CSV table of C-alpha atoms and ligand atoms in Angstrom, one decimal:
chain,number,residue,atom,x,y,z
A,17,UNK,CA,0.3,-0.1,0.0
A,18,UNK,CA,1.7,3.3,-0.8
A,19,UNK,CA,1.8,6.4,1.5
A,20,UNK,CA,-1.0,8.3,2.2
A,21,UNK,CA,-1.2,11.9,0.6
A,22,UNK,CA,-1.3,15.4,2.2
A,23,UNK,CA,-4.1,17.4,-0.1
A,24,UNK,CA,-5.0,20.8,0.2
A,25,UNK,CA,-8.1,21.1,-1.3
A,26,UNK,CA,-9.3,24.6,-2.5
A,27,UNK,CA,-12.9,25.5,-3.6
A,28,UNK,CA,-15.1,28.4,-3.5
A,29,UNK,CA,-17.9,26.3,-2.2
A,30,UNK,CA,-17.9,23.3,0.0
A,31,UNK,CA,-21.4,21.9,1.3
A,32,UNK,CA,-22.7,22.2,4.1
A,33,UNK,CA,-20.8,25.7,4.7
A,34,UNK,CA,-21.5,27.3,1.1
A,35,UNK,CA,-23.4,25.7,-2.2
A,36,UNK,CA,-24.8,27.3,-5.1
A,37,UNK,CA,-24.7,24.3,-7.2
A,38,UNK,CA,-23.1,20.8,-7.9
A,39,UNK,CA,-19.5,22.3,-6.9
A,40,UNK,CA,-20.6,22.6,-3.3
A,41,UNK,CA,-21.7,18.7,-3.2
A,42,UNK,CA,-18.8,17.6,-4.9
A,43,UNK,CA,-16.0,19.4,-3.1
A,44,UNK,CA,-17.4,18.0,0.3
A,45,UNK,CA,-18.1,14.4,-1.0
A,46,UNK,CA,-14.8,14.2,-2.9
A,47,UNK,CA,-12.7,15.1,0.3
A,48,UNK,CA,-14.9,13.2,2.8
A,49,UNK,CA,-13.8,10.0,0.7
A,50,UNK,CA,-10.4,10.7,0.3
A,51,UNK,CA,-10.4,10.9,3.8
A,52,UNK,CA,-12.0,7.7,4.5
A,53,UNK,CA,-9.2,6.3,2.8
A,54,UNK,CA,-6.7,7.7,5.0
A,55,UNK,CA,-5.5,10.6,2.9
A,56,UNK,CA,-5.1,14.1,5.0
A,57,UNK,CA,-7.1,16.6,3.3
A,58,UNK,CA,-7.5,20.3,4.7
A,59,UNK,CA,-10.0,22.2,2.8
A,60,UNK,CA,-9.8,26.0,2.1
A,61,UNK,CA,-12.6,28.4,1.2
A,62,UNK,CA,-13.4,32.1,1.7
A,63,UNK,CA,-15.0,33.0,4.9
A,64,UNK,CA,-18.5,33.9,3.6
A,65,UNK,CA,-21.0,35.7,5.6
A,66,UNK,CA,-23.2,33.0,6.5
A,67,UNK,CA,-20.4,30.7,7.7
A,68,UNK,CA,-19.9,30.5,11.5
A,69,UNK,CA,-16.4,29.2,12.0
A,70,UNK,CA,-15.6,27.4,15.5
A,71,UNK,CA,-12.5,29.5,15.9
A,72,UNK,CA,-11.7,32.6,14.3
A,73,UNK,CA,-8.4,34.8,14.0
A,74,UNK,CA,-7.8,37.8,11.8
A,75,UNK,CA,-6.4,35.4,8.7
A,76,UNK,CA,-8.8,32.8,9.0
A,77,UNK,CA,-11.4,30.7,10.6
A,78,UNK,CA,-11.7,27.3,11.5
A,79,UNK,CA,-14.0,24.4,12.0
A,80,UNK,CA,-13.8,20.7,12.0
A,81,UNK,CA,-16.7,19.0,10.3
A,82,UNK,CA,-17.0,15.1,10.0
A,83,UNK,CA,-13.2,15.0,10.8
A,84,UNK,CA,-12.5,17.4,7.9
A,85,UNK,CA,-10.3,20.5,9.1
A,86,UNK,CA,-11.9,23.5,7.1
A,87,UNK,CA,-9.8,26.9,6.7
A,88,UNK,CA,-12.2,30.0,5.9
A,89,UNK,CA,-10.1,32.5,4.5
A,90,UNK,CA,-10.7,35.9,5.8
A,91,UNK,CA,-11.2,39.3,4.3
A,92,UNK,CA,-14.5,40.8,5.5
A,93,UNK,CA,-14.4,43.6,2.9
A,94,UNK,CA,-14.5,41.1,0.1
A,95,UNK,CA,-16.3,38.0,1.6
A,96,UNK,CA,-19.1,39.4,4.0
A,97,UNK,CA,-21.6,39.6,1.5
A,98,UNK,CA,-25.1,38.4,1.0
A,99,UNK,CA,-24.0,36.2,-2.1
A,100,UNK,CA,-20.8,34.4,-3.1
A,101,UNK,CA,-20.2,35.8,-6.5
A,102,UNK,CA,-22.4,38.3,-7.5
A,103,UNK,CA,-26.2,39.5,-7.3
A,104,UNK,CA,-28.2,37.4,-9.6
A,105,UNK,CA,-26.4,36.8,-13.1
A,106,UNK,CA,-24.5,40.0,-12.2
A,107,UNK,CA,-21.0,39.4,-10.9
A,108,UNK,CA,-19.5,41.4,-8.1
A,109,UNK,CA,-16.8,43.9,-10.1
A,110,UNK,CA,-14.2,43.1,-8.0
A,111,UNK,CA,-14.3,39.2,-8.2
A,112,UNK,CA,-10.5,39.2,-9.3
A,113,UNK,CA,-9.4,41.2,-6.3
A,114,UNK,CA,-11.5,39.0,-3.8
A,115,UNK,CA,-10.4,36.0,-5.4
A,116,UNK,CA,-6.8,36.7,-6.3
A,117,UNK,CA,-6.6,37.6,-2.5
A,118,UNK,CA,-8.0,34.1,-1.7
A,119,UNK,CA,-5.6,32.4,-4.0
A,120,UNK,CA,-2.7,33.9,-2.2
A,121,UNK,CA,-3.8,34.1,1.3
A,122,UNK,CA,-4.5,30.2,0.8
A,123,UNK,CA,-0.8,29.6,-0.1
A,124,UNK,CA,0.6,31.6,2.9
A,125,UNK,CA,-1.6,30.2,5.0
A,126,UNK,CA,-0.9,26.6,3.9
A,127,UNK,CA,2.6,27.5,4.6
A,128,UNK,CA,2.0,29.0,8.0
A,129,UNK,CA,0.2,26.1,9.2
A,130,UNK,CA,3.2,23.9,8.2
A,131,UNK,CA,1.0,21.5,6.0
A,132,UNK,CA,3.1,20.4,3.6
A,133,UNK,CA,1.1,19.1,0.6
A,134,UNK,CA,1.9,16.7,-1.9
A,135,UNK,CA,-1.2,17.7,-3.8
A,136,UNK,CA,-2.7,21.2,-4.2
A,137,UNK,CA,-6.2,20.6,-5.8
A,138,UNK,CA,-8.0,23.7,-7.0
A,139,UNK,CA,-11.4,23.7,-8.6
A,140,UNK,CA,-12.8,26.3,-11.2
A,141,UNK,CA,-11.5,29.8,-12.3
A,142,UNK,CA,-11.9,31.0,-8.6
A,143,UNK,CA,-9.1,28.9,-7.3
A,144,UNK,CA,-6.9,28.9,-10.5
A,145,UNK,CA,-4.5,31.5,-9.4
A,146,UNK,CA,-3.5,29.0,-6.7
A,147,UNK,CA,-1.9,26.7,-9.0
A,148,UNK,CA,-0.5,29.7,-11.0
A,149,UNK,CA,1.0,31.3,-7.9
A,150,UNK,CA,2.4,28.0,-6.8
A,151,UNK,CA,4.5,28.1,-10.1
A,152,UNK,CA,5.5,32.0,-9.8
A,153,UNK,CA,5.5,33.6,-6.3
A,154,UNK,CA,6.4,30.3,-4.8
A,155,UNK,CA,8.5,28.6,-7.7
A,156,UNK,CA,11.7,28.4,-5.7
A,157,UNK,CA,10.2,27.9,-2.1
A,158,UNK,CA,11.5,24.8,-0.6
A,159,UNK,CA,8.4,24.3,1.2
A,160,UNK,CA,6.3,23.3,-2.0
A,161,UNK,CA,9.4,21.5,-3.6
A,162,UNK,CA,7.7,18.2,-3.9
A,163,UNK,CA,4.0,19.8,-4.3
A,164,UNK,CA,2.4,19.0,-7.8
A,165,UNK,CA,-1.0,20.7,-8.6
A,166,UNK,CA,-4.6,19.8,-10.0
A,167,UNK,CA,-7.1,21.7,-11.6
A,168,UNK,CA,-10.8,20.5,-11.9
A,169,UNK,CA,-13.0,22.1,-14.4
A,170,UNK,CA,-16.6,21.9,-13.3
A,171,UNK,CA,-17.9,24.0,-15.9
A,172,UNK,CA,-16.1,25.5,-18.8
A,173,UNK,CA,-18.4,28.3,-19.4
A,174,UNK,CA,-17.3,30.4,-16.5
A,175,UNK,CA,-13.8,31.2,-17.0
A,176,UNK,CA,-13.2,34.3,-14.9
A,177,UNK,CA,-12.6,36.9,-17.5
A,178,UNK,CA,-11.4,40.6,-16.7
A,179,UNK,CA,-10.3,43.5,-18.3
A,180,UNK,CA,-6.5,44.1,-18.9
A,181,UNK,CA,-6.6,46.9,-16.7
A,182,UNK,CA,-7.2,44.6,-13.7
A,183,UNK,CA,-3.8,42.7,-14.4
A,184,UNK,CA,-1.8,44.9,-11.8
A,185,UNK,CA,-3.9,43.4,-8.9
A,186,UNK,CA,-2.9,40.2,-9.7
A,187,UNK,CA,0.8,41.2,-8.6
A,188,UNK,CA,2.4,39.0,-11.5
A,189,UNK,CA,5.1,40.2,-14.0
A,190,UNK,CA,3.6,41.2,-17.3
A,191,UNK,CA,5.5,38.6,-19.2
A,192,UNK,CA,2.8,36.4,-17.9
A,193,UNK,CA,0.1,38.3,-20.0
A,194,UNK,CA,0.9,36.4,-23.2
A,195,UNK,CA,-1.0,33.6,-25.4
A,196,UNK,CA,1.1,30.9,-22.9
A,197,UNK,CA,-0.2,32.6,-19.9
A,198,UNK,CA,-3.4,34.7,-19.3
A,199,UNK,CA,-4.1,36.3,-22.4
A,200,UNK,CA,-7.6,35.7,-23.9
A,201,UNK,CA,-8.6,37.8,-26.8
A,202,UNK,CA,-6.9,40.9,-25.2
A,203,UNK,CA,-8.4,40.1,-21.6
A,204,UNK,CA,-7.4,38.1,-18.6
A,205,UNK,CA,-8.7,34.4,-18.4
A,206,UNK,CA,-7.8,33.0,-15.0
A,207,UNK,CA,-9.2,29.5,-16.0
A,208,UNK,CA,-7.1,29.5,-19.2
A,209,UNK,CA,-3.8,30.3,-16.7
A,210,UNK,CA,-5.0,27.5,-14.4
A,211,UNK,CA,-5.0,25.3,-17.4
A,212,UNK,CA,-1.7,26.2,-18.6
A,213,UNK,CA,0.2,26.3,-14.9
A,214,UNK,CA,-1.0,23.2,-13.3
A,215,UNK,CA,0.4,19.6,-13.4
A,216,UNK,CA,-2.7,17.6,-14.0
A,217,UNK,CA,-6.2,18.5,-15.2
A,218,UNK,CA,-9.3,16.7,-14.9
A,219,UNK,CA,-13.4,17.6,-15.7
A,220,UNK,CA,-16.1,15.7,-14.5
A,221,UNK,CA,-17.1,13.2,-17.2
A,222,UNK,CA,-15.2,11.4,-20.0
A,223,UNK,CA,-17.7,12.7,-22.6
A,224,UNK,CA,-17.2,16.4,-21.6
A,225,UNK,CA,-13.4,16.0,-21.2
A,226,UNK,CA,-13.7,15.2,-25.1
A,227,UNK,CA,-16.5,17.8,-25.8
A,228,UNK,CA,-14.5,20.3,-24.5
A,229,UNK,CA,-11.5,20.0,-26.7
A,230,UNK,CA,-13.9,20.8,-29.6
A,231,UNK,CA,-14.9,24.2,-30.8
A,232,UNK,CA,-18.8,23.6,-30.2
A,233,UNK,CA,-18.2,23.2,-26.2
A,234,UNK,CA,-14.5,24.6,-25.7
A,235,UNK,CA,-15.7,28.1,-25.3
A,236,UNK,CA,-12.5,29.3,-26.9
A,237,UNK,CA,-10.3,27.1,-24.5
A,238,UNK,CA,-10.4,23.9,-26.9
A,239,UNK,CA,-6.6,24.7,-28.2
A,240,UNK,CA,-5.5,25.1,-25.0
A,241,UNK,CA,-6.8,21.8,-23.9
A,242,UNK,CA,-5.9,20.2,-26.8
A,243,UNK,CA,-2.7,21.3,-25.9
A,244,UNK,CA,-3.0,19.5,-22.5
A,245,UNK,CA,-4.5,16.5,-23.5
A,246,UNK,CA,-1.7,14.4,-22.2
A,247,UNK,CA,-2.6,15.6,-18.6
A,248,UNK,CA,-6.3,16.0,-19.0
A,249,UNK,CA,-8.7,13.4,-17.9
A,250,UNK,CA,-12.7,12.5,-17.7
A,251,UNK,CA,-13.6,11.6,-13.8
A,252,UNK,CA,-17.1,11.3,-13.2
A,253,UNK,CA,-18.5,13.1,-10.0
A,254,UNK,CA,-20.2,10.5,-7.5
A,255,UNK,CA,-23.1,11.4,-4.9
A,256,UNK,CA,-22.7,11.5,-1.2
A,257,UNK,CA,-25.6,8.9,-0.2
A,258,UNK,CA,-25.3,9.8,3.3
A,259,UNK,CA,-27.1,13.0,2.1
A,260,UNK,CA,-29.0,11.5,-0.7
A,261,UNK,CA,-30.9,8.2,0.3
A,262,UNK,CA,-34.6,8.0,0.2
A,263,UNK,CA,-34.4,5.6,3.3
A,264,UNK,CA,-32.3,8.2,5.6
A,265,UNK,CA,-33.8,11.7,4.3
A,266,UNK,CA,-34.6,14.0,7.0
A,267,UNK,CA,-36.5,16.6,4.8
A,268,UNK,CA,-38.7,14.2,2.9
A,269,UNK,CA,-42.2,13.8,4.3
A,270,UNK,CA,-42.1,9.8,4.3
A,271,UNK,CA,-39.0,7.7,4.0
A,272,UNK,CA,-38.7,4.8,1.7
A,273,UNK,CA,-36.6,2.4,0.0
A,274,UNK,CA,-36.7,0.0,-3.0
A,275,UNK,CA,-38.4,-2.4,-0.6
A,276,UNK,CA,-41.0,-0.1,0.5
A,277,UNK,CA,-41.4,1.9,-2.9
A,278,UNK,CA,-45.1,1.9,-2.2
A,279,UNK,CA,-44.4,4.6,0.4
A,280,UNK,CA,-42.9,7.1,-2.4
A,281,UNK,CA,-46.2,8.3,-3.5
A,282,UNK,CA,-46.9,9.9,0.0
A,283,UNK,CA,-44.1,12.1,-0.9
A,284,UNK,CA,-45.9,13.2,-4.0
A,285,UNK,CA,-49.5,13.7,-2.2
A,286,UNK,CA,-48.1,15.9,0.5
A,287,UNK,CA,-46.2,18.0,-1.9
A,288,UNK,CA,-48.7,18.3,-4.3
A,289,UNK,CA,-51.0,19.9,-1.5
A,290,UNK,CA,-47.9,21.9,-0.2
A,291,UNK,CA,-47.4,23.5,-3.4
A,292,UNK,CA,-51.1,23.9,-4.4
A,293,UNK,CA,-51.0,21.1,-7.1
A,294,UNK,CA,-54.1,19.4,-8.0
A,295,UNK,CA,-53.8,16.3,-5.9
A,296,UNK,CA,-53.6,13.0,-7.1
A,297,UNK,CA,-51.7,9.7,-7.8
A,298,UNK,CA,-53.0,9.7,-11.4
A,299,UNK,CA,-50.9,12.8,-12.1
A,300,UNK,CA,-47.5,12.4,-13.6
A,301,UNK,CA,-45.4,14.6,-11.6
A,302,UNK,CA,-42.2,16.0,-13.0
A,303,UNK,CA,-39.6,17.6,-10.9
A,304,UNK,CA,-36.6,20.2,-12.1
A,305,UNK,CA,-34.2,21.2,-9.6
A,306,UNK,CA,-31.5,23.4,-11.4
A,307,UNK,CA,-30.1,26.7,-11.8
A,308,UNK,CA,-32.7,28.7,-14.4
A,309,UNK,CA,-29.8,29.6,-17.0
A,310,UNK,CA,-29.5,28.8,-20.8
A,311,UNK,CA,-27.3,25.9,-20.2
A,312,UNK,CA,-29.9,24.0,-18.3
A,313,UNK,CA,-32.3,24.1,-21.4
A,314,UNK,CA,-34.9,26.2,-19.5
A,315,UNK,CA,-36.1,27.7,-22.8
A,316,UNK,CA,-36.8,24.2,-24.0
A,317,UNK,CA,-38.9,23.4,-20.8
A,318,UNK,CA,-40.8,26.9,-21.3
A,319,UNK,CA,-41.4,25.8,-25.1
A,320,UNK,CA,-42.7,22.6,-24.1
A,321,UNK,CA,-45.3,23.7,-21.3
A,322,UNK,CA,-48.3,23.7,-23.0
A,323,UNK,CA,-47.6,20.0,-24.2
A,324,UNK,CA,-46.2,18.5,-21.1
A,325,UNK,CA,-48.8,20.1,-19.0
A,326,UNK,CA,-51.6,18.1,-21.1
A,327,UNK,CA,-50.2,14.9,-19.6
A,328,UNK,CA,-48.0,16.1,-16.3
A,329,UNK,CA,-47.5,18.4,-13.7
A,330,UNK,CA,-44.5,20.2,-13.1
A,331,UNK,CA,-42.4,21.4,-10.1
A,332,UNK,CA,-39.8,23.8,-10.6
A,333,UNK,CA,-37.2,25.0,-7.9
A,334,UNK,CA,-34.5,27.0,-9.0
A,335,UNK,CA,-33.1,30.6,-9.2
A,336,UNK,CA,-31.3,32.2,-12.3
A,337,UNK,CA,-31.9,34.5,-15.0
A,338,UNK,CA,-34.7,37.0,-14.4
A,339,UNK,CA,-36.0,36.9,-18.0
A,340,UNK,CA,-36.6,32.9,-17.4
A,341,UNK,CA,-38.1,33.9,-14.0
A,342,UNK,CA,-40.3,36.2,-15.4
A,343,UNK,CA,-41.8,33.9,-17.9
A,344,UNK,CA,-42.1,31.2,-15.8
A,345,UNK,CA,-44.0,33.4,-13.5
A,346,UNK,CA,-46.4,34.2,-16.0
A,347,UNK,CA,-46.7,30.3,-16.9
A,348,UNK,CA,-47.6,29.4,-13.2
A,349,UNK,CA,-50.5,31.8,-13.4
A,350,UNK,CA,-51.7,30.4,-16.8
A,351,UNK,CA,-51.6,26.7,-15.4
A,352,UNK,CA,-52.9,27.0,-11.8
A,353,UNK,CA,-52.7,23.2,-10.0
A,354,UNK,CA,-50.0,22.0,-12.9
A,355,UNK,CA,-47.3,24.1,-12.5
A,356,UNK,CA,-45.4,25.2,-9.5
A,357,UNK,CA,-42.7,27.6,-9.4
A,358,UNK,CA,-40.4,28.1,-6.6
A,359,UNK,CA,-37.7,30.7,-7.2
A,360,UNK,CA,-35.3,30.1,-4.4
A,361,UNK,CA,-32.5,28.0,-3.1
A,362,UNK,CA,-33.7,25.5,-0.8
A,363,UNK,CA,-32.1,22.4,0.0
A,364,UNK,CA,-34.9,21.1,1.9
A,365,UNK,CA,-37.5,21.5,-0.7
A,366,UNK,CA,-35.0,20.1,-3.3
A,367,UNK,CA,-35.0,16.9,-1.2
A,368,UNK,CA,-38.8,16.7,-1.0
A,369,UNK,CA,-38.8,17.4,-4.9
A,370,UNK,CA,-36.7,14.3,-5.7
A,371,UNK,CA,-38.7,12.2,-3.4
A,372,UNK,CA,-42.1,13.4,-4.7
A,373,UNK,CA,-41.3,13.5,-8.6
A,374,UNK,CA,-42.4,10.6,-10.9
A,375,UNK,CA,-39.6,12.0,-13.0
A,376,UNK,CA,-36.8,14.4,-12.9
A,377,UNK,CA,-36.0,16.5,-16.0
A,378,UNK,CA,-32.7,17.5,-17.1
A,379,UNK,CA,-32.9,18.9,-20.5
A,380,UNK,CA,-29.2,20.5,-20.2
A,381,UNK,CA,-27.9,22.2,-23.7
A,382,UNK,CA,-24.5,20.9,-22.2
A,383,UNK,CA,-23.6,19.3,-18.9
A,384,UNK,CA,-19.9,18.7,-17.5
A,385,UNK,CA,-21.5,15.8,-15.1
A,386,UNK,CA,-25.0,16.8,-13.6
A,387,UNK,CA,-25.8,15.4,-10.3
A,388,UNK,CA,-29.6,16.0,-10.8
A,389,UNK,CA,-30.1,12.6,-12.7
A,390,UNK,CA,-27.5,10.5,-10.1
A,391,UNK,CA,-29.7,11.8,-7.3
A,392,UNK,CA,-33.0,11.2,-9.1
A,393,UNK,CA,-32.0,7.6,-9.6
A,394,UNK,CA,-31.8,7.0,-6.0
A,395,UNK,CA,-35.0,8.3,-5.2
A,396,UNK,CA,-36.7,6.2,-7.8
A,397,UNK,CA,-37.3,9.0,-10.4
A,398,UNK,CA,-36.2,8.3,-13.8
A,399,UNK,CA,-34.4,11.3,-15.4
A,400,UNK,CA,-35.5,12.6,-18.8
A,401,UNK,CA,-32.2,14.2,-20.1
A,402,UNK,CA,-30.7,15.3,-23.3
A,403,UNK,CA,-27.6,12.9,-24.4
A,404,UNK,CA,-24.8,15.6,-23.8
A,405,UNK,CA,-21.7,15.4,-21.2
A,406,UNK,CA,-22.1,13.6,-17.9
A,407,UNK,CA,-25.7,13.1,-18.9
A,408,UNK,CA,-24.8,10.8,-21.7
A,409,UNK,CA,-22.4,9.0,-19.9
A,410,UNK,CA,-24.8,8.2,-16.9
A,411,UNK,CA,-28.0,8.0,-18.5
A,412,UNK,CA,-29.1,5.3,-21.0
A,413,UNK,CA,-32.3,5.4,-22.5
A,414,UNK,CA,-35.2,2.7,-21.4
A,415,UNK,CA,-35.6,1.3,-24.9
A,416,UNK,CA,-31.9,0.3,-24.6
A,417,UNK,CA,-32.5,-1.2,-21.4
A,418,UNK,CA,-31.4,2.0,-19.1
A,419,UNK,CA,-32.9,3.8,-16.7
A,420,UNK,CA,-34.0,7.0,-18.1
A,421,UNK,CA,-35.4,8.8,-21.0
A,422,UNK,CA,-33.0,10.3,-23.3
A,423,UNK,CA,-33.3,12.7,-26.5
A,424,UNK,CA,-30.8,14.2,-28.3
A,425,UNK,CA,-31.8,17.4,-30.2
A,426,UNK,CA,-31.8,20.5,-28.7
A,427,UNK,CA,-35.3,21.0,-29.2
A,428,UNK,CA,-38.7,21.1,-27.6
A,429,UNK,CA,-40.4,18.4,-29.6
A,430,UNK,CA,-37.5,16.2,-29.1
A,431,UNK,CA,-38.0,16.9,-25.2
A,432,UNK,CA,-41.8,16.3,-25.4
A,433,UNK,CA,-41.4,13.3,-27.3
A,434,UNK,CA,-39.2,11.8,-24.2
A,435,UNK,CA,-41.7,12.9,-21.6
A,436,UNK,CA,-44.3,11.1,-23.6
A,437,UNK,CA,-42.2,7.9,-23.6
A,438,UNK,CA,-42.0,8.3,-20.0
A,439,UNK,CA,-45.8,9.1,-19.5
A,440,UNK,CA,-46.6,6.0,-21.2
A,441,UNK,CA,-44.4,3.6,-19.3
A,442,UNK,CA,-45.8,5.5,-16.1
A,443,UNK,CA,-49.3,4.2,-16.9
A,444,UNK,CA,-48.2,0.6,-16.9
A,445,UNK,CA,-47.4,0.2,-13.3
A,446,UNK,CA,-46.0,-3.2,-13.4
A,447,UNK,CA,-43.2,-2.1,-16.0
A,448,UNK,CA,-42.8,1.3,-14.0
A,449,UNK,CA,-42.4,-0.2,-10.7
A,450,UNK,CA,-39.7,-2.6,-12.0
A,451,UNK,CA,-37.9,0.6,-13.6
A,452,UNK,CA,-38.0,2.3,-10.3
A,453,UNK,CA,-36.2,-0.5,-8.6
A,454,UNK,CA,-33.8,-1.1,-10.8
A,455,UNK,CA,-32.5,2.4,-11.0
A,456,UNK,CA,-32.5,2.5,-7.2
A,457,UNK,CA,-29.7,0.1,-7.0
A,458,UNK,CA,-27.5,2.0,-9.3
A,459,UNK,CA,-24.4,2.9,-7.5
A,460,UNK,CA,-23.1,6.1,-8.1
A,461,UNK,CA,-21.1,6.4,-5.0
A,462,UNK,CA,-17.6,7.9,-4.9
A,463,UNK,CA,-15.7,4.5,-4.5
A,464,UNK,CA,-14.7,4.1,-8.1
A,465,UNK,CA,-14.2,8.1,-8.6
A,466,UNK,CA,-12.1,8.6,-5.8
A,467,UNK,CA,-9.7,5.9,-6.6
A,468,UNK,CA,-9.5,7.6,-10.0
A,469,UNK,CA,-8.6,11.1,-8.4
A,470,UNK,CA,-5.9,9.2,-6.2
A,471,UNK,CA,-4.4,7.8,-9.5
A,472,UNK,CA,-4.3,11.2,-10.9
A,473,UNK,CA,-2.5,12.7,-8.2
A,474,UNK,CA,0.0,10.0,-8.3
A,475,UNK,CA,0.6,10.2,-11.9
A,476,UNK,CA,1.2,13.9,-11.4
A,477,UNK,CA,3.7,13.4,-8.6
A,478,UNK,CA,5.4,11.0,-10.9
A,479,UNK,CA,6.3,14.0,-13.3
A,480,UNK,CA,8.2,17.0,-13.0
A,481,UNK,CA,6.2,20.3,-12.5
A,482,UNK,CA,5.0,22.0,-15.3
A,483,UNK,CA,6.9,25.1,-16.5
A,484,UNK,CA,4.6,27.7,-18.0
A,485,UNK,CA,4.2,31.0,-18.9
B,513,ADP,P1,-24.7,22.8,-11.6
B,513,ADP,O1,-23.6,22.8,-10.5
B,513,ADP,O2,-24.4,22.9,-12.8
B,513,ADP,O3,-25.7,23.8,-10.9
B,513,ADP,P2,-25.5,19.9,-11.0
B,513,ADP,O4,-26.5,19.3,-11.4
B,513,ADP,O5,-24.0,19.6,-11.0
B,513,ADP,O6,-25.4,21.2,-11.4
B,513,ADP,O7,-25.5,20.3,-9.5
B,513,ADP,C1,-26.6,20.9,-8.7
B,513,ADP,C2,-26.8,20.6,-7.4
B,513,ADP,O8,-27.6,22.1,-6.9
B,513,ADP,C3,-27.9,19.5,-6.9
B,513,ADP,O9,-27.5,19.1,-5.7
B,513,ADP,C4,-29.1,20.1,-6.9
B,513,ADP,O10,-30.0,19.5,-6.2
B,513,ADP,C5,-28.6,21.5,-6.3
B,513,ADP,N1,-29.7,22.8,-6.7
B,513,ADP,C6,-29.7,23.3,-7.6
B,513,ADP,N2,-30.5,24.6,-7.6
B,513,ADP,C7,-31.2,24.5,-6.4
B,513,ADP,C8,-32.2,25.3,-5.8
B,513,ADP,N3,-32.9,26.1,-6.3
B,513,ADP,N4,-32.3,24.8,-4.7
B,513,ADP,C9,-31.7,23.8,-3.7
B,513,ADP,N5,-30.8,22.9,-4.3
B,513,ADP,C10,-30.7,23.2,-5.6
């Protein structure tokens, strides 16, 4: 058995302290599984307003949660704000300063703690500067001599792009503002620099790792990613079944398992009542728990409402673009008792929706991995998904002996057709329950993926550090 690793894990959101999407879930559950295997992990994230650390000093807050040490980087001016990144879809204007501060400070604190990491694992653009500073400011620091950096892309469409005028705030020589560094069409691109300076890179599904090397889904970085293809992997996210299991779930009305699947419908009846939907087992109840942004296919759902609400009810839980919210509010009035719109981030309600729904819809235009469909399996709510990214890797169509309903085109009619097929099966109770029992047994826990991360870490450690810039 090879030695256990010291891992500094850096993420701008980690459940249960901060979460706006899958990054929060994945950050915690990956670390938790690394620790279960005996690795020593410390987590570094900003000290946001809602976080109440167990201890605090002027540099950072500290908490221990489920055996993992959390260090919350402190800067009240930057992080004591209501939201993590901005208001609605409008980013805070000083995000470059906020996150470059966090990145520099994280490396300093790692050093001050005398925690020598073999691996620094950064996630998405907010943390990418950590891997850059490691190979610039700290290049000749003996403390980090044996450290290798890993960078995970959770969503390539967010890159941390800023005007060139802000470059001085990074505290880096001008020479790194070039095509082999930060420069991206005349602007600063933090994610791009992260890709170039890291020793290993991965994204969160094998299909997405291939898609982002092509123009359509590469968001202008396909060339950089191709260049780094030798160190780029696709590792599927897992689900934390301690949090997401209907037999243990504290938030749902009635717990159930595949052996007591008949109890699932009590969740449906209760939630229908509580959300003012028409009550009844006969309604085909669809759920959607998602950020309401273009990526997630909200336009497809909106364009399909008339068709799908002839057969089904739909609960939407999400926040996002104001324009979608407005259109959906109008639709809710148009379809009383059939459409329930919940424009908020609500962890407890999310659990209830997964448990109550007959099927979950995930019609994304692109999807790095997607957690909704994996959670949906566990709750016996077959996912209706578009075949892209991680959805393509995890959902096989019922017609091909899979556990969901898959459509391929980016079009409402293609989506409606998949919903109709699901509905037809729903009416055949024997076949439907057989499907639910089957998908509830699927295993998307972290067990397999965590070993792939460790393999990636060890590969990075076996190579010399990346020279970039
Ligand atoms: P993304 O990270 O792109 O938002 P994922 O499918 O990977 O998408 O993860 C989304 C996570 O966030 C899931 O755990 C989902 O249940 C949760 N989620 C999304 N929107 C909400 C919301 N409004 N309230 C509660 N949970 C939400």
